[in-house]
Amino acid sequence: MTEETVPHLGLGRYAAAVGDRISGLEDDRFVSRLWAKDASLWTDDPEGQAVISNALGWLNLTEKMVAARDELADFATGLRQAGFRHVVYMGMGGSSLCPLVFQRSFNTGADGLPLTVLDTTDPATVLAIDHSVPLEETLFIIASKSGTTAEPLAFGEYFYGRLREMKGDAAGGNLAVVTDPGTPLVGMARERGYRQVFLNFPDIGGRFSALSYFGLVPATLMGVDVAGLLARASRMTEACRAPAPENPGVVLGAVMGELALRGRDKVTLVVPPAVATLGAWLEQLMAESTGKQGKGLIPVAAEPLGSPEEYGDDRLFVHTRIRGEEDGATGDRLADLEAAGQPLVTIDMDSPLDLGREFYRWEIATATAGAILGINAFNQPNVQESKDNTNRLLEVVSRQGRLPGEKPTLVEPPLSFYAAGTAVSATELLSGFLEESRPGDYIAILAYLTEDGATDSALERLRLLLRRRYRVATTAGYGPRYLHSTGQLHKGGPDTGLFLQLTVDDSVDADITGSPYGFSVFRSAQARGDLEALRGHGRRALRIHLGNDAAAGLAALEETLERTGRPAAPGQ
């Protein structure tokens, strides 16, 4: 491995086992078989192998996208010349998380257009974008690999409807699509006269598509140095052709896979603020790739570091840092954790442009870990369940005009609880639920709330409180984004999760053109559909409705949690 790409391994007592695993991969010719696209690395099932054989196009992707740079640059130039001043990129999961990383990690370039990523059915967010961007001078991009993903289609219908009010039949000139060849989006775009159709490579799954048109169209439009991203990705591509012991992606994958087999399956991501959203991208890559068959890596992103006493023996810490921007406090905390026996991997970046390199490293690493765990890393067998439940509920709305009624188990204003059994107080109910946690479990907060700084902070406080009291890992995701990210892990991975779903009454709504419901009902149906899927798999799941004020509801929940369960960890 080169100095540029080598991860620093602080594995303590696990070093020998990881070394043996890497040697075993080399003996099995893992790298050469990976590059030969040998599906038997992940499964012997013929049907599964057929899926894999059409999902490994990302291995050779960088050279294809280098060839597409002029096409993308010409499109960006044409937009500026046509008077466009903004871009709204609308997708979910694999089609939107990489653009979200670019939006939050880079400033708009001198010749770029401001980029907004829309990946939530929260009506307040949809309306905020409607009211803040210059609609007639904004390009709206609908992104969906299948061309049938419900959320981006709904976003597209909403903004196409708004543009038709202003521009009539010329509205299509403000829209573009990124999709696979032959999808329904292609036909829609041609029928409506959309400005551009970008056809992605069909042999790339959504979560492995960061360096494809799905990621590089928005990056180009906002003026990111795409040539620099691809140059770094190309160097990592070549480095990942090396034998296993010198292969930066395979080594990282071997660490994650081997430690997961030894109970350390909580891959805790420590990411610098400059590229903090990389954690959300990694969540989807790992969770959707490996969370199945009762196994899986459980990514833990955006959880502030604590003292050694707060952690069990189920963690692997992976620290990404940018040279010259090291945080001394973070380094000190990690040194304490490593001294206490927690395994630590450190990856150095020189600048945010090294994201191109890291996207590729982590794709190789995740594929490697999946092979070690005996998992088909390229399917997502449990994702459809929540969608089917949601669609069934929306059909009820279409027939009856509203969602089916629900009766809470307990109401303690402003909170309402939906759970099995009975309880006399919120404290008793939450205590009973959380006391089910065991060593090696994790608590996931599933927040169907408007994403903003205040809510982020409130959720962080909840996570820290839960970790201190119950000494388990915590995760948090906004719905419905997490459905296309960690949702597969929640249902198909190990039964070690306790799920706290948070909902709220919407104060505003936005109609979806051509639908008998708006975004508020759509999101409510998604929350209820996923809760049903979780419980259908026997998962421990509790819905807490926060009332009509998310901030007040979160404060009440935090106050209630303070009265629950086990005492805080020593020193807290």
XYZ file of C-alpha atoms in Angstrom:
572
model
C 0.000 0.000 0.000
C 1.217 3.518 -0.722
C 1.684 6.080 2.035
C -1.202 8.009 0.467
C -3.727 5.221 0.880
C -2.561 3.068 3.781
C -4.905 2.992 6.788
C -3.250 3.038 10.195
C -4.290 -0.029 12.177
C -4.419 -0.038 15.956
C -6.015 -3.428 16.500
C -4.394 -4.587 19.723
C -5.266 -8.197 20.476
C -7.102 -8.538 17.158
C -4.058 -7.820 14.990
C -3.067 -11.477 14.570
C -6.575 -12.587 13.640
C -6.893 -9.830 11.044
C -3.478 -10.743 9.690
C -4.590 -14.349 9.307
C -7.786 -13.202 7.576
C -5.820 -11.108 5.075
C -3.502 -14.033 4.401
C -6.538 -16.243 3.851
C -7.969 -13.782 1.343
C -4.689 -13.836 -0.519
C -4.624 -17.652 -0.500
C -8.174 -17.648 -1.901
C -7.112 -15.244 -4.682
C -9.757 -12.816 -3.476
C -8.449 -9.767 -5.329
C -8.044 -11.459 -8.702
C -11.466 -13.094 -8.360
C -13.011 -9.755 -7.385
C -11.641 -8.089 -10.500
C -12.781 -11.076 -12.560
C -16.256 -10.384 -11.106
C -16.530 -13.861 -9.615
C -19.960 -13.884 -7.946
C -19.112 -17.039 -5.979
C -17.139 -14.833 -3.584
C -20.486 -13.914 -2.004
C -22.917 -16.739 -2.702
C -23.328 -20.143 -4.332
C -26.994 -19.454 -5.102
C -27.489 -19.157 -8.899
C -30.175 -16.500 -8.548
C -27.985 -14.460 -6.218
C -25.022 -14.849 -8.531
C -27.109 -13.501 -11.407
C -27.847 -10.366 -9.376
C -24.173 -9.940 -8.506
C -22.984 -10.404 -12.078
C -25.028 -7.325 -13.026
C -23.914 -5.247 -10.045
C -20.120 -4.955 -10.300
C -19.820 -2.240 -12.936
C -18.539 0.164 -10.271
C -15.189 -1.620 -10.280
C -14.238 0.001 -13.617
C -16.364 3.107 -13.238
C -13.738 5.818 -12.902
C -12.371 5.390 -16.420
C -15.908 5.625 -17.848
C -16.655 8.823 -15.960
C -13.357 10.390 -16.989
C -14.589 9.922 -20.558
C -17.909 11.595 -19.635
C -16.395 14.756 -18.148
C -16.704 16.825 -21.323
C -20.370 15.878 -21.685
C -21.056 17.000 -18.121
C -19.058 20.209 -18.484
C -20.883 21.113 -21.694
C -24.240 20.582 -19.995
C -23.213 22.838 -17.102
C -22.060 25.553 -19.498
C -25.345 25.352 -21.402
C -27.324 25.761 -18.189
C -25.458 28.903 -17.218
C -25.862 30.337 -20.688
C -29.607 29.612 -20.535
C -29.872 31.711 -17.377
C -30.246 29.010 -14.733
C -29.279 30.096 -11.222
C -29.959 27.044 -9.016
C -30.163 23.234 -9.054
C -32.475 21.060 -6.945
C -31.474 17.412 -6.984
C -34.315 15.064 -5.963
C -33.642 11.455 -5.024
C -33.487 8.928 -2.191
C -30.804 6.682 -0.754
C -28.115 5.733 -3.220
C -29.241 8.348 -5.720
C -29.071 11.265 -3.277
C -26.617 10.605 -0.436
C -23.472 11.262 -2.460
C -24.924 14.543 -3.824
C -25.747 15.434 -0.223
C -22.092 14.858 0.690
C -21.042 17.199 -2.121
C -23.610 19.843 -1.157
C -22.421 19.924 2.453
C -18.675 19.399 1.887
C -17.917 21.885 -0.904
C -18.623 25.529 -1.568
C -20.280 26.398 -4.860
C -17.526 26.877 -7.449
C -16.871 30.110 -9.297
C -18.687 28.783 -12.366
C -21.088 26.558 -10.440
C -24.721 26.777 -9.464
C -25.946 26.488 -5.863
C -27.144 22.930 -5.175
C -30.020 21.840 -2.948
C -30.636 18.132 -2.329
C -34.228 17.096 -1.592
C -34.521 13.620 -0.068
C -37.381 13.902 2.403
C -41.163 13.839 2.173
C -41.358 16.329 5.037
C -43.836 18.924 3.721
C -42.134 21.815 5.523
C -38.886 21.043 3.696
C -40.613 20.783 0.311
C -42.340 24.129 0.867
C -39.144 25.751 2.111
C -37.399 24.836 -1.136
C -40.397 26.028 -3.166
C -40.274 29.404 -1.424
C -36.498 29.876 -1.429
C -35.297 29.000 -4.937
C -36.021 30.966 -8.134
C -38.350 28.356 -9.645
C -38.249 29.567 -13.265
C -34.442 29.687 -13.168
C -33.918 26.394 -11.327
C -33.155 22.987 -12.824
C -34.945 20.170 -10.993
C -33.254 16.784 -11.419
C -35.235 13.607 -10.700
C -32.840 10.792 -9.774
C -33.895 7.140 -9.547
C -32.065 4.051 -10.755
C -35.304 2.105 -11.253
C -37.290 5.116 -12.413
C -40.075 4.032 -10.059
C -38.871 5.276 -6.638
C -41.941 6.869 -5.086
C -40.333 9.846 -3.360
C -38.399 11.427 -6.269
C -41.383 10.837 -8.524
C -43.558 12.741 -6.033
C -40.987 15.548 -5.827
C -40.931 15.721 -9.613
C -44.704 15.890 -9.881
C -44.875 18.650 -7.300
C -42.324 20.918 -8.971
C -43.420 20.070 -12.515
C -46.906 21.147 -11.460
C -45.576 24.389 -10.000
C -43.606 25.123 -13.162
C -46.581 24.397 -15.404
C -48.477 27.079 -13.520
C -45.760 29.525 -14.584
C -44.511 28.253 -17.942
C -47.223 25.976 -19.322
C -45.978 23.383 -21.788
C -42.454 24.811 -21.569
C -42.137 23.586 -17.970
C -40.196 20.487 -19.045
C -37.206 22.651 -19.891
C -36.608 23.044 -16.156
C -36.339 19.316 -15.453
C -33.803 16.578 -16.081
C -33.476 12.956 -14.988
C -30.718 10.549 -13.994
C -31.832 6.950 -14.341
C -31.018 3.604 -15.934
C -31.819 2.926 -19.595
C -35.409 1.939 -20.339
C -37.013 3.053 -17.075
C -40.391 4.825 -16.895
C -38.558 8.076 -16.172
C -37.004 7.984 -19.637
C -40.412 7.834 -21.301
C -41.813 10.552 -19.028
C -38.869 12.847 -19.771
C -39.301 12.471 -23.519
C -43.059 12.925 -23.379
C -42.802 16.112 -21.323
C -39.781 17.551 -23.075
C -37.361 17.470 -20.158
C -34.089 19.252 -20.789
C -31.787 16.261 -20.366
C -31.766 12.522 -19.676
C -28.575 11.087 -18.175
C -28.512 7.321 -18.606
C -26.437 5.653 -15.927
C -24.735 2.284 -16.237
C -27.252 -0.464 -15.417
C -24.639 -2.766 -13.854
C -24.178 -0.503 -10.820
C -26.355 -0.690 -7.710
C -27.536 2.558 -6.172
C -25.290 2.507 -3.106
C -22.217 1.883 -5.306
C -23.077 4.743 -7.686
C -21.302 7.676 -6.002
C -18.792 8.106 -8.809
C -21.354 7.614 -11.586
C -23.744 10.122 -13.163
C -25.783 10.025 -9.937
C -22.934 11.687 -8.048
C -21.030 13.554 -10.724
C -23.904 15.349 -12.469
C -24.693 17.420 -9.337
C -20.987 17.741 -8.489
C -20.264 19.187 -11.926
C -23.208 21.570 -11.802
C -22.175 23.024 -8.426
C -18.626 23.534 -9.689
C -16.759 20.853 -7.748
C -13.376 19.879 -9.188
C -14.629 16.637 -10.737
C -11.304 16.051 -12.496
C -9.621 16.110 -9.083
C -12.185 13.753 -7.570
C -11.767 11.274 -10.420
C -7.959 11.488 -10.379
C -7.943 10.486 -6.729
C -10.530 7.761 -7.342
C -8.411 6.429 -10.210
C -5.347 6.166 -7.988
C -7.365 4.282 -5.389
C -8.741 2.010 -8.114
C -5.220 1.029 -9.087
C -4.178 0.606 -5.445
C -7.106 -1.789 -4.965
C -5.725 -4.094 -7.660
C -2.793 -4.914 -5.378
C -2.493 -8.234 -3.506
C -4.610 -8.428 -0.368
C -1.883 -7.479 2.169
C -1.126 -4.245 0.262
C -4.690 -3.482 -0.867
C -6.142 -0.471 1.022
C -9.765 -1.427 0.398
C -9.380 -5.128 1.096
C -7.405 -4.512 4.296
C -10.140 -2.239 5.646
C -12.777 -4.791 4.657
C -10.829 -7.580 6.323
C -10.685 -5.589 9.564
C -14.429 -4.901 9.503
C -15.414 -8.434 8.541
C -13.120 -10.248 10.960
C -13.992 -8.024 13.911
C -17.706 -8.358 13.168
C -17.325 -12.132 13.378
C -15.774 -11.560 16.791
C -18.684 -9.461 18.044
C -17.346 -6.011 17.153
C -19.957 -5.210 14.533
C -20.629 -1.538 15.507
C -18.453 0.307 12.995
C -18.235 3.677 14.736
C -17.397 6.414 12.236
C -15.436 9.417 13.488
C -15.509 11.958 10.663
C -14.248 15.585 10.644
C -16.818 18.376 10.370
C -15.610 19.368 6.893
C -16.887 16.082 5.440
C -19.306 15.064 8.190
C -21.987 13.881 5.749
C -19.627 11.137 4.575
C -20.937 9.253 7.616
C -24.474 9.231 6.204
C -23.201 7.888 2.874
C -21.221 5.178 4.644
C -24.273 4.218 6.700
C -26.168 3.245 3.580
C -23.233 1.524 1.922
C -22.530 -0.723 4.899
C -26.029 -1.248 6.252
C -27.803 -2.024 3.004
C -24.920 -4.154 1.713
C -24.333 -6.319 4.782
C -27.507 -6.130 6.899
C -29.217 -9.378 5.965
C -29.490 -13.054 6.920
C -29.353 -12.021 10.584
C -25.855 -10.606 10.144
C -24.357 -7.276 9.268
C -22.103 -4.346 10.006
C -23.947 -1.750 12.078
C -22.615 1.687 11.141
C -22.692 4.268 13.914
C -22.403 7.777 12.462
C -22.478 11.208 14.118
C -22.363 9.810 17.657
C -20.092 12.097 19.720
C -17.124 10.381 21.316
C -17.337 9.448 24.959
C -15.046 8.116 27.646
C -14.006 4.437 27.720
C -16.575 3.635 30.430
C -19.450 4.377 28.031
C -18.592 1.595 25.585
C -18.972 -2.146 25.527
C -16.802 -4.586 23.614
C -18.808 -4.434 20.381
C -17.114 -1.432 18.751
C -14.642 -0.854 15.924
C -13.678 2.808 15.598
C -12.736 4.179 12.179
C -11.331 7.693 12.297
C -11.104 9.745 9.116
C -9.075 12.929 9.496
C -7.888 15.706 7.203
C -4.168 16.494 7.500
C -3.586 19.923 8.970
C -7.091 20.043 10.453
C -6.697 17.485 13.217
C -8.828 18.017 16.305
C -6.691 17.547 19.392
C -9.636 16.702 21.630
C -10.805 13.995 19.215
C -7.302 12.580 19.022
C -7.004 12.475 22.800
C -10.367 10.705 23.192
C -9.450 8.127 20.572
C -6.062 7.548 22.216
C -7.862 6.858 25.497
C -10.216 4.429 23.773
C -7.358 2.606 22.057
C -5.477 2.397 25.344
C -8.598 0.848 26.876
C -8.544 -1.916 24.252
C -10.898 -0.502 21.620
C -9.670 -1.285 18.066
C -9.017 1.786 15.934
C -8.428 2.343 12.221
C -7.234 5.784 11.083
C -7.521 7.082 7.516
C -5.848 10.325 6.428
C -7.165 12.690 3.768
C -5.392 15.741 2.371
C -8.561 17.637 1.405
C -12.273 17.042 0.736
C -11.344 16.133 -2.850
C -10.023 12.885 -1.402
C -13.676 11.893 -1.012
C -13.339 10.504 -4.528
C -10.652 8.186 -3.219
C -12.593 7.263 -0.094
C -15.820 6.440 -1.919
C -13.907 3.808 -3.850
C -11.930 2.477 -0.877
C -15.092 1.930 1.150
C -16.909 0.234 -1.735
C -14.091 -2.310 -2.002
C -13.991 -2.657 1.791
C -17.732 -3.261 2.050
C -17.694 -5.851 -0.713
C -14.792 -7.581 1.072
C -16.526 -7.564 4.451
C -19.674 -8.970 2.864
C -17.687 -11.883 1.444
C -16.119 -12.574 4.846
C -19.561 -12.561 6.489
C -20.998 -14.863 3.791
C -23.476 -12.224 2.620
C -24.596 -11.185 -0.856
C -23.536 -7.552 -0.603
C -25.453 -6.502 -3.712
C -29.109 -7.211 -2.990
C -31.590 -5.672 -0.542
C -34.244 -8.298 0.153
C -36.039 -6.453 2.966
C -36.320 -2.945 1.530
C -39.539 -3.595 -0.361
C -41.573 -4.565 2.715
C -41.940 -1.050 4.099
C -42.752 0.242 0.621
C -45.499 -2.345 0.198
C -46.975 -1.473 3.594
C -46.878 2.218 2.706
C -48.577 1.625 -0.638
C -51.320 -0.382 1.057
C -51.988 2.443 3.504
C -52.041 5.006 0.697
C -54.582 2.901 -1.151
C -56.792 3.191 1.939
C -56.366 6.963 1.759
C -57.345 6.924 -1.905
C -60.556 5.011 -1.079
C -61.504 6.536 2.263
C -59.848 9.943 2.250
C -57.681 9.359 5.333
C -55.302 6.947 7.003
C -56.801 4.267 9.282
C -57.219 5.459 12.872
C -54.809 4.472 15.632
C -55.301 4.318 19.386
C -52.301 5.094 21.586
C -51.292 2.812 24.435
C -50.630 5.789 26.689
C -51.000 9.565 26.449
C -48.912 11.823 28.658
C -49.086 15.209 26.910
C -47.470 16.180 24.710
C -46.337 12.578 24.164
C -48.423 9.672 22.893
C -47.023 6.136 22.940
C -47.910 3.296 20.590
C -46.739 -0.026 22.005
C -47.900 -3.480 22.940
C -49.240 -4.013 26.453
C -50.167 -1.410 29.014
C -48.406 1.095 31.256
C -49.428 3.593 33.918
C -46.826 6.242 33.028
C -44.443 7.277 30.296
C -41.516 6.610 32.608
C -42.680 3.058 33.263
C -43.333 2.398 29.581
C -39.975 3.717 28.389
C -38.105 2.022 31.233
C -39.690 -1.320 30.427
C -38.879 -0.969 26.743
C -35.284 0.145 27.168
C -34.509 -2.362 29.900
C -34.824 -5.006 27.197
C -31.444 -3.852 25.868
C -28.589 -6.310 26.223
C -24.817 -6.006 25.756
C -24.166 -5.771 22.031
C -27.541 -4.164 21.251
C -28.043 -0.724 19.743
C -30.799 1.870 20.026
C -31.954 3.469 16.776
C -33.893 6.734 16.723
C -36.066 6.957 13.603
C -37.114 10.588 13.333
C -39.954 11.579 11.013
C -39.240 15.226 11.745
C -38.069 18.317 9.894
C -34.278 18.200 9.685
C -32.700 21.325 11.131
C -29.983 22.320 13.574
C -32.220 22.404 16.631
C -33.603 18.930 15.945
C -30.107 17.587 15.246
C -28.993 18.870 18.644
C -32.011 17.419 20.437
C -31.482 14.013 18.854
C -27.805 14.128 19.797
C -28.726 14.781 23.429
C -31.092 11.815 23.372
C -28.380 9.583 21.931
C -25.833 10.575 24.567
C -28.333 10.069 27.360
C -29.264 6.608 26.065
C -25.637 5.582 25.606
C -24.661 6.678 29.108
C -27.589 4.953 30.766
C -27.702 1.729 28.764
C -24.095 1.467 27.509
C -25.163 0.541 23.999
C -24.449 2.088 20.608
C -26.934 4.610 19.273
C -27.911 5.589 15.754
C -30.261 8.240 14.413
C -31.843 8.693 11.015
C -34.413 10.984 9.501
C -37.392 9.338 7.862
C -37.896 8.482 5.128
C -34.183 8.827 4.247
C -33.178 5.963 6.523
C -35.650 3.615 4.792
C -33.318 3.701 1.787
C -30.221 3.415 3.965
C -30.280 1.535 7.246
C -33.807 0.190 6.726
C -32.468 -3.048 5.226
C -30.245 -3.626 8.270
C -33.097 -2.918 10.688
C -35.209 -5.742 9.281
C -32.668 -8.139 7.806
C -29.674 -7.723 10.097
C -29.090 -9.073 13.591
C -31.938 -8.773 16.079
C -29.971 -6.394 18.269
C -31.826 -3.159 17.625
C -34.334 -1.277 19.767
C -36.208 1.198 17.597
C -37.677 4.472 18.818
C -39.786 5.951 16.034
C -40.608 9.632 16.491
C -43.483 11.322 14.649
C -45.143 14.740 14.844
C -48.240 16.518 13.565
C -47.381 18.582 10.500
C -48.276 22.263 10.717
C -48.193 22.637 6.919
C -48.742 20.412 3.901
C -47.917 20.393 0.212
C -50.134 18.675 -2.340
C -48.666 16.103 -4.701
C -49.930 16.825 -8.208
C -52.242 14.058 -9.381
C -52.497 12.364 -5.962
C -55.422 12.392 -3.498
C -52.995 13.077 -0.631
C -50.148 15.437 0.142
C -46.658 14.971 1.532
C -47.898 14.931 5.137
C -50.036 11.832 4.601
C -47.323 10.296 2.422
C -44.744 10.615 5.214
C -47.184 9.382 7.875
C -47.892 6.303 5.777
C -44.167 5.685 5.396
C -43.638 5.846 9.157
C -46.520 3.500 9.879
C -45.533 1.136 7.084
C -42.005 0.798 8.405
C -43.171 0.309 11.991
C -45.391 -2.507 10.761
C -42.453 -4.085 8.917
C -40.208 -3.868 11.978
C -42.799 -5.529 14.174
C -43.470 -8.115 11.503
C -39.847 -9.191 11.889
C -40.218 -9.365 15.657
C -38.098 -6.276 16.208
C -38.455 -4.275 19.408
C -40.076 -1.065 18.193
C -41.896 1.765 19.964
C -43.562 4.722 18.296
C -43.628 8.013 20.212
C -45.759 10.821 18.812
C -44.438 14.227 19.859
C -47.663 16.173 19.388
C -47.823 19.309 17.261
C -44.517 20.880 18.352
C -41.400 18.818 17.699
C -39.155 20.915 19.941
C -41.533 20.680 22.899
C -42.076 16.979 22.306
C -38.357 16.243 22.143
C -37.771 18.200 25.352
C -40.522 16.216 27.094
C -39.047 12.960 25.830
C -35.593 13.900 27.084
C -37.019 14.785 30.488
C -38.839 11.443 30.648
C -35.738 9.495 29.633
C -33.793 11.180 32.418
C -36.070 9.350 34.853
C -35.703 5.912 33.284
C -33.576 2.875 33.675
C -30.038 2.351 34.734
C -27.785 4.971 36.293
C -25.377 6.838 34.067
C -21.941 5.373 33.406
C -19.301 6.134 36.066
C -17.967 9.659 35.900
C -20.955 10.972 33.967
